[in-house]
């Protein structure tokens, strides 16, 4: 059995559950996976998805404490498989260690059903595809019984699993369960996350006889975008922006669906799907957030689903008991691909700006299609020489000679409240530019350019060695990508030493060893989930506050040529849409809004 490396565990034809031999079982990251109803639902729904179900219903009673029932229309199990599926390390999805390298199924450890059986009363009814008879296994019986009426008759095949009285025999665990309502919320969140990975599958939750979730496959041209929107936009009317990108070597495919104009106070609305598996990977989250750092205010996070496809051998899924974390073979490449995909989206679309409406709360400025020249992609290289200080004292107001930017066709209207520069743009829009925010952006990019390219490295003649506690080695390893991203080239040397071979050019070399030690210290004390990489942040703060100090302020009076030249310079920036701290520089109000306000349209 072990030598049969050609087995295709995910293929229905060869599905047969076997108990893994100890050599294989021992190498699988095991762990107690059942904590609460949501974890039962997650495991069982994953099994339904692995069985290619297209319709999955979850029924809960008392938040799942009394009953969790999952019904699917997947390929089902034969009677002998039913009897084996509840054994520990019994699985049809994996046979040998080699299979671990090409796992496509969500499960592979053969532990979930055994774990559920250990903490609840379990019964499983199933009828396999192509067989006449349904069978039921009711633990503690070890034999499946033929069932001649009820579920799965006629043409239906599939599986129904019931777990009753979760933790009723284990009071110590039972007391950690929350009120039914919040257990249901957690179940729903897990279902939604799984639903994002399979837009063609219908998902339903019925809790105490009420339907609390009903996700139907969409018949639109992009069902995946439709599903993401359904789950992430909280019912709001936001457009979904989609962008795809394949790495140059073809090894990483990334696709993002961004709910444009919507932001959340939590990172929970950043969903990650890697090879069909929903994850909470810190590295990926970090890559998304670092791209958004200058596009959203602190404490605001985007709503976005990110899909990555890599060769399965490039991803180790066997690192975490609930499989919500993975390890990438080439993690810095993954980081960079995600970051540049998201950065490109932000540069192209601008970041969300909300304009208050008089009566109905908020509206989002419309996303203008790329066909309209007004919001064409800004030039990628800011022209350094053209960005000069604008303050009255040193300004020599001459109109920029190459003003081919989004507002070059627009009519300059004037300045409102000595603060907002107003343009009437083709395409029926009033465009307002905050003079302070705009100048801050321009100054920031100028200063940044003077500081040199942050990624430009300086090689050290003699590498600097910094020691760390041996037991933190794994943590140091996990932070190498960060350091690399900040412009440090370093590698682990021996058991407890980090060797720096080059540093960012802006760092300089005075007291280098001490500063590198501090850097590593800080890196180790910083949670990987923090939204901003550390060193870049220090430099960024310095530049941003310097930019703020030396900028024109709201209320400072600008002459028309100064205002126009500021706008020209703004659109030569890499990130024209926000000031360095994420406040919007530009707000667009479509003419139809005026018509609504003045009741010209009903
Ligand atoms: P794993 O998913 O890691 O293989 P589980 O304990 O979750 O382990 O399930 C054990 C086996 O039971 C699976 O490998 C699969 O063959 C079978 N199984 C479980 N649930 C279903 C289902 N809903 N439909 C068909 N087969 C199932
Ligand atoms: Mg499973």
XYZ file of C-alpha atoms and ligand atoms in Angstrom:
630
model
C 0.000 0.000 0.000
C 2.778 2.404 0.917
C 4.588 1.839 -2.330
C 1.616 2.751 -4.443
C 2.728 6.298 -5.155
C 0.580 6.494 -8.242
C -2.627 6.409 -6.320
C -4.837 9.370 -7.073
C -6.516 9.934 -3.726
C -8.764 12.697 -4.983
C -10.371 10.676 -7.669
C -13.737 9.169 -6.909
C -12.896 6.007 -8.836
C -10.168 5.117 -6.406
C -11.738 6.543 -3.257
C -11.382 4.052 -0.528
C -10.600 4.916 3.029
C -7.524 3.371 4.576
C -5.873 3.847 7.926
C -2.536 5.590 7.401
C 0.532 3.607 8.397
C 2.270 5.119 11.474
C 5.240 6.442 9.455
C 2.862 8.647 7.496
C 0.547 9.508 10.374
C 3.418 10.680 12.548
C 4.609 13.168 9.949
C 1.303 14.938 9.753
C 0.912 18.071 11.838
C -1.634 16.730 14.240
C -3.601 18.676 16.752
C -6.877 18.956 18.523
C -9.030 20.569 15.886
C -12.432 20.647 17.555
C -12.967 23.660 19.804
C -16.497 24.771 19.066
C -19.400 24.270 16.667
C -17.671 26.371 14.012
C -14.684 24.026 13.972
C -16.970 21.012 13.519
C -18.738 22.777 10.665
C -15.480 23.785 9.026
C -14.116 20.234 9.040
C -17.350 18.639 7.858
C -18.042 21.189 5.136
C -14.472 20.736 3.908
C -15.217 17.019 3.641
C -18.346 17.789 1.623
C -16.337 20.012 -0.710
C -13.696 17.301 -1.098
C -16.543 14.974 -2.103
C -17.407 17.487 -4.867
C -20.745 18.478 -3.378
C -22.489 21.360 -5.154
C -25.059 21.964 -2.442
C -24.314 22.012 1.281
C -26.769 22.676 4.081
C -25.842 23.135 7.715
C -28.552 22.808 10.326
C -27.920 24.045 13.860
C -29.899 23.754 17.028
C -28.997 25.911 20.011
C -25.967 27.338 18.236
C -24.766 23.821 17.410
C -24.581 22.707 21.035
C -27.604 20.494 20.656
C -27.255 19.546 17.002
C -24.968 20.146 14.062
C -26.184 18.496 10.894
C -24.486 18.711 7.498
C -26.187 17.485 4.365
C -24.358 17.361 1.054
C -24.877 15.974 -2.433
C -21.289 14.788 -2.808
C -20.137 11.385 -3.983
C -20.935 9.669 -0.693
C -19.418 6.632 1.019
C -19.890 2.906 0.671
C -20.756 0.810 3.737
C -17.150 -0.319 4.366
C -15.928 3.264 3.988
C -18.575 4.444 6.445
C -17.236 2.042 9.018
C -13.664 3.165 8.477
C -14.128 6.939 8.167
C -14.406 7.475 11.932
C -11.125 5.734 12.720
C -8.176 7.949 13.533
C -5.822 8.538 10.586
C -8.338 6.978 8.220
C -8.448 8.836 4.925
C -9.069 8.348 1.239
C -7.051 11.426 0.320
C -3.493 10.473 1.098
C -1.523 7.263 0.986
C 2.146 8.093 1.074
C 4.381 10.887 2.230
C 4.972 11.858 -1.390
C 1.278 12.595 -1.770
C 1.706 15.422 0.745
C 3.588 17.365 -1.915
C 0.661 17.425 -4.286
C -2.319 17.589 -1.993
C -5.305 19.119 -3.753
C -8.002 18.143 -1.285
C -8.832 20.255 1.757
C -8.457 17.338 4.159
C -5.713 14.739 4.285
C -5.125 13.787 7.910
C -8.029 11.466 8.462
C -8.661 12.928 11.891
C -11.699 15.157 11.739
C -14.424 12.572 11.978
C -12.553 10.694 14.704
C -12.161 13.938 16.658
C -15.822 14.828 16.314
C -16.795 11.307 17.333
C -14.737 11.755 20.490
C -16.674 14.830 21.657
C -20.224 14.339 20.340
C -22.737 11.645 19.432
C -22.130 11.000 15.782
C -24.227 9.366 13.130
C -23.515 9.289 9.420
C -25.914 8.421 6.652
C -24.543 8.122 3.149
C -25.374 6.890 -0.291
C -22.551 6.704 -2.776
C -22.912 7.815 -6.325
C -23.933 4.866 -8.501
C -25.138 2.624 -5.674
C -28.746 1.804 -4.890
C -28.484 1.507 -1.147
C -27.928 4.114 1.576
C -26.220 3.017 4.816
C -26.092 4.550 8.235
C -23.466 4.292 10.919
C -24.530 5.219 14.429
C -21.711 5.282 16.876
C -20.857 3.549 19.141
C -22.055 0.778 16.767
C -19.215 -0.181 14.487
C -21.354 -1.607 11.723
C -23.233 0.359 9.133
C -26.872 -0.573 8.611
C -28.748 -0.507 5.329
C -31.422 2.192 5.304
C -34.443 1.741 3.119
C -36.344 5.006 3.539
C -35.706 8.661 4.255
C -32.807 10.638 2.839
C -30.972 9.900 -0.385
C -33.641 8.037 -2.206
C -34.626 8.395 -5.804
C -31.626 9.729 -7.678
C -30.020 11.511 -4.754
C -26.604 10.641 -3.484
C -24.599 12.303 -0.754
C -23.912 12.307 2.946
C -25.690 13.513 6.051
C -23.707 13.805 9.246
C -25.227 14.534 12.626
C -23.250 15.550 15.675
C -25.400 15.840 18.777
C -24.630 17.057 22.293
C -21.219 18.574 21.554
C -19.017 18.417 24.666
C -21.968 17.245 26.772
C -19.658 14.648 28.353
C -16.828 17.165 28.792
C -18.033 20.003 31.077
C -14.585 21.635 31.064
C -14.935 22.265 27.336
C -18.636 22.957 27.349
C -18.177 25.958 29.586
C -15.994 27.659 26.986
C -18.804 27.752 24.468
C -20.500 31.117 24.047
C -24.153 32.032 23.772
C -25.893 30.329 20.846
C -25.995 33.562 18.863
C -22.293 34.087 18.846
C -21.595 30.428 18.025
C -23.910 30.824 15.019
C -21.992 33.944 13.968
C -18.752 32.009 14.026
C -20.276 29.192 12.010
C -21.522 31.711 9.471
C -18.125 33.364 9.191
C -16.497 30.022 8.458
C -19.117 29.110 5.901
C -18.641 32.458 4.165
C -14.915 31.958 4.029
C -15.319 28.500 2.536
C -17.945 29.854 0.145
C -15.440 32.320 -1.263
C -13.279 29.395 -2.355
C -16.102 27.654 -4.257
C -18.339 30.176 -6.030
C -20.165 27.400 -7.918
C -21.397 25.730 -4.738
C -24.576 26.644 -2.859
C -24.197 27.129 0.906
C -27.033 27.337 3.373
C -27.281 27.587 7.159
C -30.517 26.981 9.003
C -30.345 27.831 12.691
C -33.262 26.929 14.948
C -35.487 26.754 11.856
C -34.400 30.128 10.494
C -32.317 30.488 7.345
C -29.374 32.649 8.374
C -27.267 32.255 5.239
C -28.205 31.297 1.718
C -25.539 31.746 -0.903
C -26.550 30.789 -4.430
C -24.056 30.390 -7.282
C -24.237 33.471 -9.474
C -24.961 33.246 -13.183
C -23.000 36.411 -13.989
C -19.891 36.341 -16.143
C -17.663 36.373 -13.071
C -19.272 34.225 -10.343
C -16.188 34.541 -8.190
C -16.393 38.362 -8.114
C -20.115 38.104 -7.444
C -19.561 35.758 -4.496
C -16.850 37.988 -3.053
C -19.114 40.991 -3.331
C -21.988 39.139 -1.673
C -19.807 38.252 1.268
C -17.612 41.307 1.691
C -19.726 44.343 0.889
C -22.236 44.069 3.749
C -25.082 44.544 1.328
C -23.704 47.936 0.204
C -23.750 48.955 -3.409
C -20.032 48.931 -4.093
C -18.327 48.093 -7.359
C -15.893 45.175 -7.433
C -12.576 45.845 -9.088
C -10.742 42.766 -10.320
C -7.150 42.455 -11.380
C -5.027 39.483 -12.302
C -1.326 39.026 -12.534
C 0.981 36.151 -13.363
C 4.583 36.285 -12.251
C 7.202 36.534 -14.975
C 8.319 32.958 -14.458
C 4.709 31.805 -14.506
C 4.919 30.142 -11.109
C 2.520 32.394 -9.188
C -0.899 33.475 -10.377
C -2.608 36.125 -8.306
C -6.086 37.554 -8.668
C -7.700 40.153 -6.449
C -11.297 41.275 -6.147
C -11.443 44.575 -4.321
C -14.640 46.092 -2.971
C -13.861 49.582 -4.137
C -14.903 52.381 -1.844
C -15.493 50.187 1.170
C -13.257 50.020 4.177
C -13.493 48.215 7.466
C -12.070 48.851 10.931
C -10.792 45.269 10.970
C -8.539 43.132 8.849
C -11.214 40.461 8.772
C -12.380 41.530 5.345
C -9.107 40.614 3.734
C -9.653 37.046 2.579
C -6.933 34.854 1.209
C -7.423 31.768 -0.903
C -4.340 29.781 -1.809
C -4.861 26.840 -4.163
C -8.515 26.696 -3.201
C -7.831 26.766 0.529
C -8.845 29.716 2.663
C -6.036 30.958 4.875
C -4.982 33.554 7.353
C -1.442 33.929 6.257
C 0.441 36.778 7.881
C 2.827 37.231 5.039
C 0.047 37.704 2.501
C -1.818 40.046 4.815
C 1.342 42.038 5.329
C 1.806 42.336 1.578
C -1.736 43.653 1.107
C -1.491 46.092 3.986
C 1.861 47.454 2.973
C 0.405 48.278 -0.446
C -2.499 50.064 1.211
C -0.482 51.944 3.768
C -0.585 55.228 1.937
C -4.042 54.712 0.555
C -6.120 54.269 3.697
C -6.224 56.125 6.970
C -4.601 54.350 9.915
C -7.074 51.892 11.416
C -8.929 51.392 8.140
C -8.568 48.212 6.148
C -9.678 47.223 2.682
C -12.280 44.621 1.803
C -10.567 42.325 -0.642
C -10.348 38.676 -1.619
C -7.038 37.502 -2.930
C -6.655 34.271 -4.862
C -3.248 32.725 -5.358
C -2.457 29.727 -7.469
C 0.919 28.072 -7.160
C 2.290 24.670 -7.923
C 1.247 22.510 -4.923
C 4.881 21.546 -4.384
C 5.621 25.236 -3.662
C 3.232 25.328 -0.709
C 3.476 23.267 2.452
C -0.036 22.882 3.845
C 1.058 20.496 6.543
C 2.222 23.061 9.102
C -0.864 23.902 11.109
C -3.488 21.664 12.746
C -6.445 23.471 11.217
C -4.527 24.114 8.002
C -5.209 27.843 8.132
C -1.545 28.615 7.753
C 0.871 27.399 5.131
C 4.521 27.770 4.335
C 5.661 29.027 0.961
C 8.841 27.693 -0.519
C 9.563 31.078 -2.044
C 7.901 33.432 0.389
C 9.597 36.635 -0.714
C 8.380 36.104 -4.253
C 4.821 35.570 -3.004
C 5.100 38.732 -0.924
C 6.290 40.780 -3.863
C 3.742 39.444 -6.326
C 0.858 40.226 -3.978
C 2.197 43.632 -3.069
C 2.723 44.704 -6.660
C -0.672 43.406 -7.760
C -2.400 45.404 -5.037
C -0.248 48.471 -5.627
C -1.119 48.409 -9.300
C -4.798 48.256 -8.426
C -4.549 51.255 -6.143
C -2.535 53.288 -8.647
C -5.061 52.508 -11.356
C -8.288 52.964 -9.436
C -7.449 55.525 -6.807
C -8.313 54.696 -3.266
C -11.744 54.968 -1.772
C -13.118 58.390 -1.061
C -16.514 58.938 0.424
C -18.432 62.115 -0.129
C -21.227 62.888 2.277
C -24.581 63.249 0.669
C -27.165 65.574 2.155
C -29.910 63.106 2.884
C -28.954 59.505 2.280
C -25.732 59.067 4.184
C -22.746 58.428 1.937
C -22.000 57.753 -1.615
C -18.905 56.578 -3.366
C -17.596 58.425 -6.381
C -18.133 56.201 -9.384
C -15.279 54.218 -10.831
C -14.691 55.694 -14.242
C -13.976 53.152 -16.920
C -10.452 53.257 -18.346
C -11.895 54.434 -21.657
C -12.477 57.873 -20.162
C -9.173 59.742 -20.365
C -9.805 61.821 -17.254
C -8.603 59.190 -14.821
C -5.991 57.577 -16.945
C -3.201 55.829 -15.084
C -0.865 58.437 -13.640
C 2.692 58.473 -14.960
C 4.805 56.027 -13.008
C 7.948 58.150 -12.804
C 7.548 61.506 -11.112
C 9.726 64.116 -12.758
C 12.019 65.022 -9.918
C 13.233 68.356 -11.176
C 9.753 69.675 -11.705
C 8.732 69.208 -8.141
C 9.888 72.299 -6.367
C 8.724 73.930 -3.191
C 5.503 75.777 -3.522
C 5.537 77.995 -0.484
C 4.948 81.620 -1.404
C 8.506 82.635 -0.581
C 10.287 80.286 -2.948
C 7.663 79.677 -5.562
C 8.287 80.890 -9.042
C 4.842 80.236 -10.440
C 5.369 79.047 -13.954
C 2.880 76.700 -15.517
C 4.278 73.237 -15.953
C 5.162 72.494 -19.540
C 4.111 68.851 -19.653
C 0.692 68.851 -18.057
C -0.711 65.699 -19.591
C -2.507 64.522 -16.477
C -6.060 63.560 -15.550
C -7.120 67.180 -15.148
C -5.326 68.679 -18.124
C -8.594 68.793 -20.066
C -10.536 70.143 -17.108
C -11.589 73.775 -16.571
C -10.022 75.516 -13.567
C -12.848 77.038 -11.545
C -11.170 78.565 -8.531
C -10.421 77.949 -4.889
C -13.148 77.340 -2.351
C -12.671 78.309 1.321
C -9.028 79.062 0.525
C -8.513 75.319 0.752
C -10.073 73.310 -2.082
C -9.002 73.794 -5.661
C -12.007 73.226 -7.915
C -12.039 71.935 -11.487
C -14.891 71.162 -13.799
C -13.906 67.958 -15.518
C -15.120 66.500 -18.789
C -17.517 63.676 -18.059
C -19.663 65.909 -15.864
C -17.762 65.975 -12.630
C -16.750 68.608 -10.143
C -13.289 67.747 -8.870
C -12.006 69.176 -5.582
C -8.379 68.989 -4.531
C -7.310 69.628 -0.964
C -4.363 71.978 -1.335
C -2.674 70.914 1.880
C -3.072 67.176 1.308
C -1.919 67.575 -2.281
C 1.135 69.556 -1.338
C 1.977 67.083 1.415
C 1.949 64.321 -1.164
C 4.144 66.297 -3.543
C 6.609 67.195 -0.784
C 6.694 63.657 0.518
C 7.603 62.209 -2.829
C 10.239 64.877 -3.397
C 11.856 64.244 -0.028
C 11.669 60.545 -0.558
C 13.401 60.837 -3.851
C 16.125 62.902 -2.286
C 16.563 60.245 0.371
C 17.335 57.922 -2.517
C 15.485 54.859 -3.530
C 14.565 53.101 -0.308
C 15.288 49.779 -1.907
C 18.717 50.803 -3.063
C 21.204 48.783 -1.101
C 24.700 49.445 0.000
C 26.943 46.439 0.227
C 29.051 46.151 3.371
C 32.775 45.549 2.967
C 32.751 43.338 6.027
C 29.399 41.688 6.832
C 27.994 42.629 10.240
C 27.120 39.722 12.531
C 24.273 40.099 15.023
C 23.513 37.359 17.541
C 20.059 36.259 18.582
C 18.790 33.772 21.190
C 18.977 30.265 19.714
C 15.341 29.536 20.542
C 14.195 32.485 18.397
C 15.758 31.040 15.286
C 12.435 30.207 13.660
C 11.150 33.729 14.355
C 14.246 35.211 12.799
C 13.732 32.985 9.771
C 10.154 34.174 9.474
C 11.269 37.786 9.421
C 13.930 37.475 6.764
C 11.441 38.407 4.066
C 10.657 41.636 5.868
C 14.250 42.572 6.285
C 14.884 41.794 2.668
C 11.922 43.887 1.684
C 13.341 46.792 3.649
C 16.559 46.599 1.687
C 18.678 44.435 3.973
C 20.448 41.420 2.579
C 21.037 38.983 5.391
C 21.261 35.298 6.104
C 21.356 33.058 9.119
C 24.831 31.874 9.946
C 25.353 28.955 12.298
C 22.811 28.514 15.069
C 22.407 31.987 16.482
C 23.850 34.607 14.164
C 22.335 36.818 11.545
C 24.803 38.033 8.969
C 24.032 41.359 7.275
C 25.685 41.639 3.878
C 24.066 44.841 2.732
C 21.852 47.587 4.130
C 19.568 50.214 2.575
C 21.671 53.030 1.191
C 19.802 55.621 3.270
C 20.834 53.892 6.473
C 24.388 55.091 6.614
C 27.034 53.201 8.570
C 27.530 55.091 11.820
C 27.080 52.894 14.911
C 25.944 50.248 12.488
C 26.225 47.208 14.708
C 24.147 48.738 17.503
C 21.480 49.863 15.101
C 21.318 46.482 13.434
C 20.974 44.840 16.837
C 18.144 47.231 17.689
C 16.523 46.519 14.370
C 16.560 42.780 14.952
C 15.299 43.298 18.492
C 12.410 45.321 17.239
C 11.688 42.874 14.446
C 11.477 40.051 16.972
C 9.226 41.978 19.317
C 6.915 43.100 16.585
C 3.941 40.912 15.829
C 3.994 39.786 12.238
C 0.377 40.866 11.950
C 1.143 44.527 12.565
C 0.071 46.531 9.603
C 3.330 48.257 8.844
C 6.810 46.957 8.340
C 8.999 48.593 10.923
C 11.997 50.375 9.464
C 10.327 51.707 6.425
C 7.832 53.090 8.907
C 10.447 55.029 10.840
C 11.765 56.648 7.724
C 8.290 57.159 6.366
C 7.165 58.977 9.498
C 10.156 61.267 9.324
C 9.564 62.134 5.714
C 5.811 62.461 6.088
C 5.958 64.830 9.037
C 8.668 66.852 7.334
C 6.426 66.989 4.258
C 3.497 68.114 6.368
C 5.467 70.858 8.122
C 6.736 72.388 4.936
C 3.486 72.278 2.987
C 0.943 74.950 2.286
C -1.958 74.726 4.692
C -5.650 74.850 4.270
C -6.487 78.544 4.475
C -3.214 79.687 2.898
C -4.139 81.751 -0.111
C -2.809 80.393 -3.429
C -2.809 82.255 -6.725
C -4.252 80.507 -9.751
C -0.847 79.691 -11.346
C 0.356 78.251 -8.041
C -2.768 76.184 -7.667
C -2.478 74.858 -11.219
C 1.162 74.034 -10.842
C 0.436 72.202 -7.579
C -2.149 70.092 -9.387
C 0.290 69.351 -12.202
C 2.859 68.233 -9.677
C 0.366 66.165 -7.787
C -0.359 64.106 -10.858
C 3.302 63.491 -11.458
C 3.438 61.633 -8.151
C 3.494 57.861 -7.777
C 0.486 57.957 -5.465
C -1.464 61.092 -6.319
C -4.718 60.022 -4.689
C -3.787 60.341 -1.044
C -1.552 62.317 1.249
C 1.149 60.193 2.896
C -1.159 59.456 5.825
C -3.979 58.249 3.641
C -6.278 61.266 3.588
C -7.724 61.795 0.140
C -6.210 64.512 -2.015
C -8.947 64.406 -4.612
C -12.705 64.151 -4.301
C -14.971 63.831 -7.313
C -18.622 64.809 -7.322
C -20.576 63.725 -10.382
C -23.018 66.223 -11.869
C -25.898 63.814 -11.277
C -25.409 64.372 -7.564
C -26.045 68.078 -8.043
C -29.148 67.207 -10.006
C -30.323 65.063 -7.126
C -29.596 67.739 -4.545
C -31.497 70.345 -6.528
C -34.306 67.887 -7.193
C -33.848 68.117 -10.924
C -34.070 64.366 -11.030
C -36.429 62.268 -9.040
P -9.761 13.631 5.921
O -10.726 14.626 5.385
O -8.509 14.266 6.429
O -9.490 12.509 4.975
P -11.835 13.027 7.833
O -11.818 12.399 9.180
O -12.366 14.404 7.734
O -10.380 12.954 7.239
O -12.676 12.099 6.867
C -12.263 10.745 6.686
C -12.703 10.210 5.333
O -14.124 10.104 5.302
C -12.368 11.130 4.177
O -11.058 10.879 3.684
C -13.434 10.761 3.145
O -13.038 9.653 2.385
C -14.609 10.347 4.005
N -15.636 11.388 4.103
C -15.841 12.216 5.156
N -16.877 13.049 4.929
C -17.360 12.747 3.706
C -18.427 13.260 2.885
N -19.205 14.283 3.307
N -18.609 12.683 1.664
C -17.835 11.672 1.235
N -16.813 11.156 1.952
C -16.561 11.676 3.167
Mg -11.647 16.066 6.539
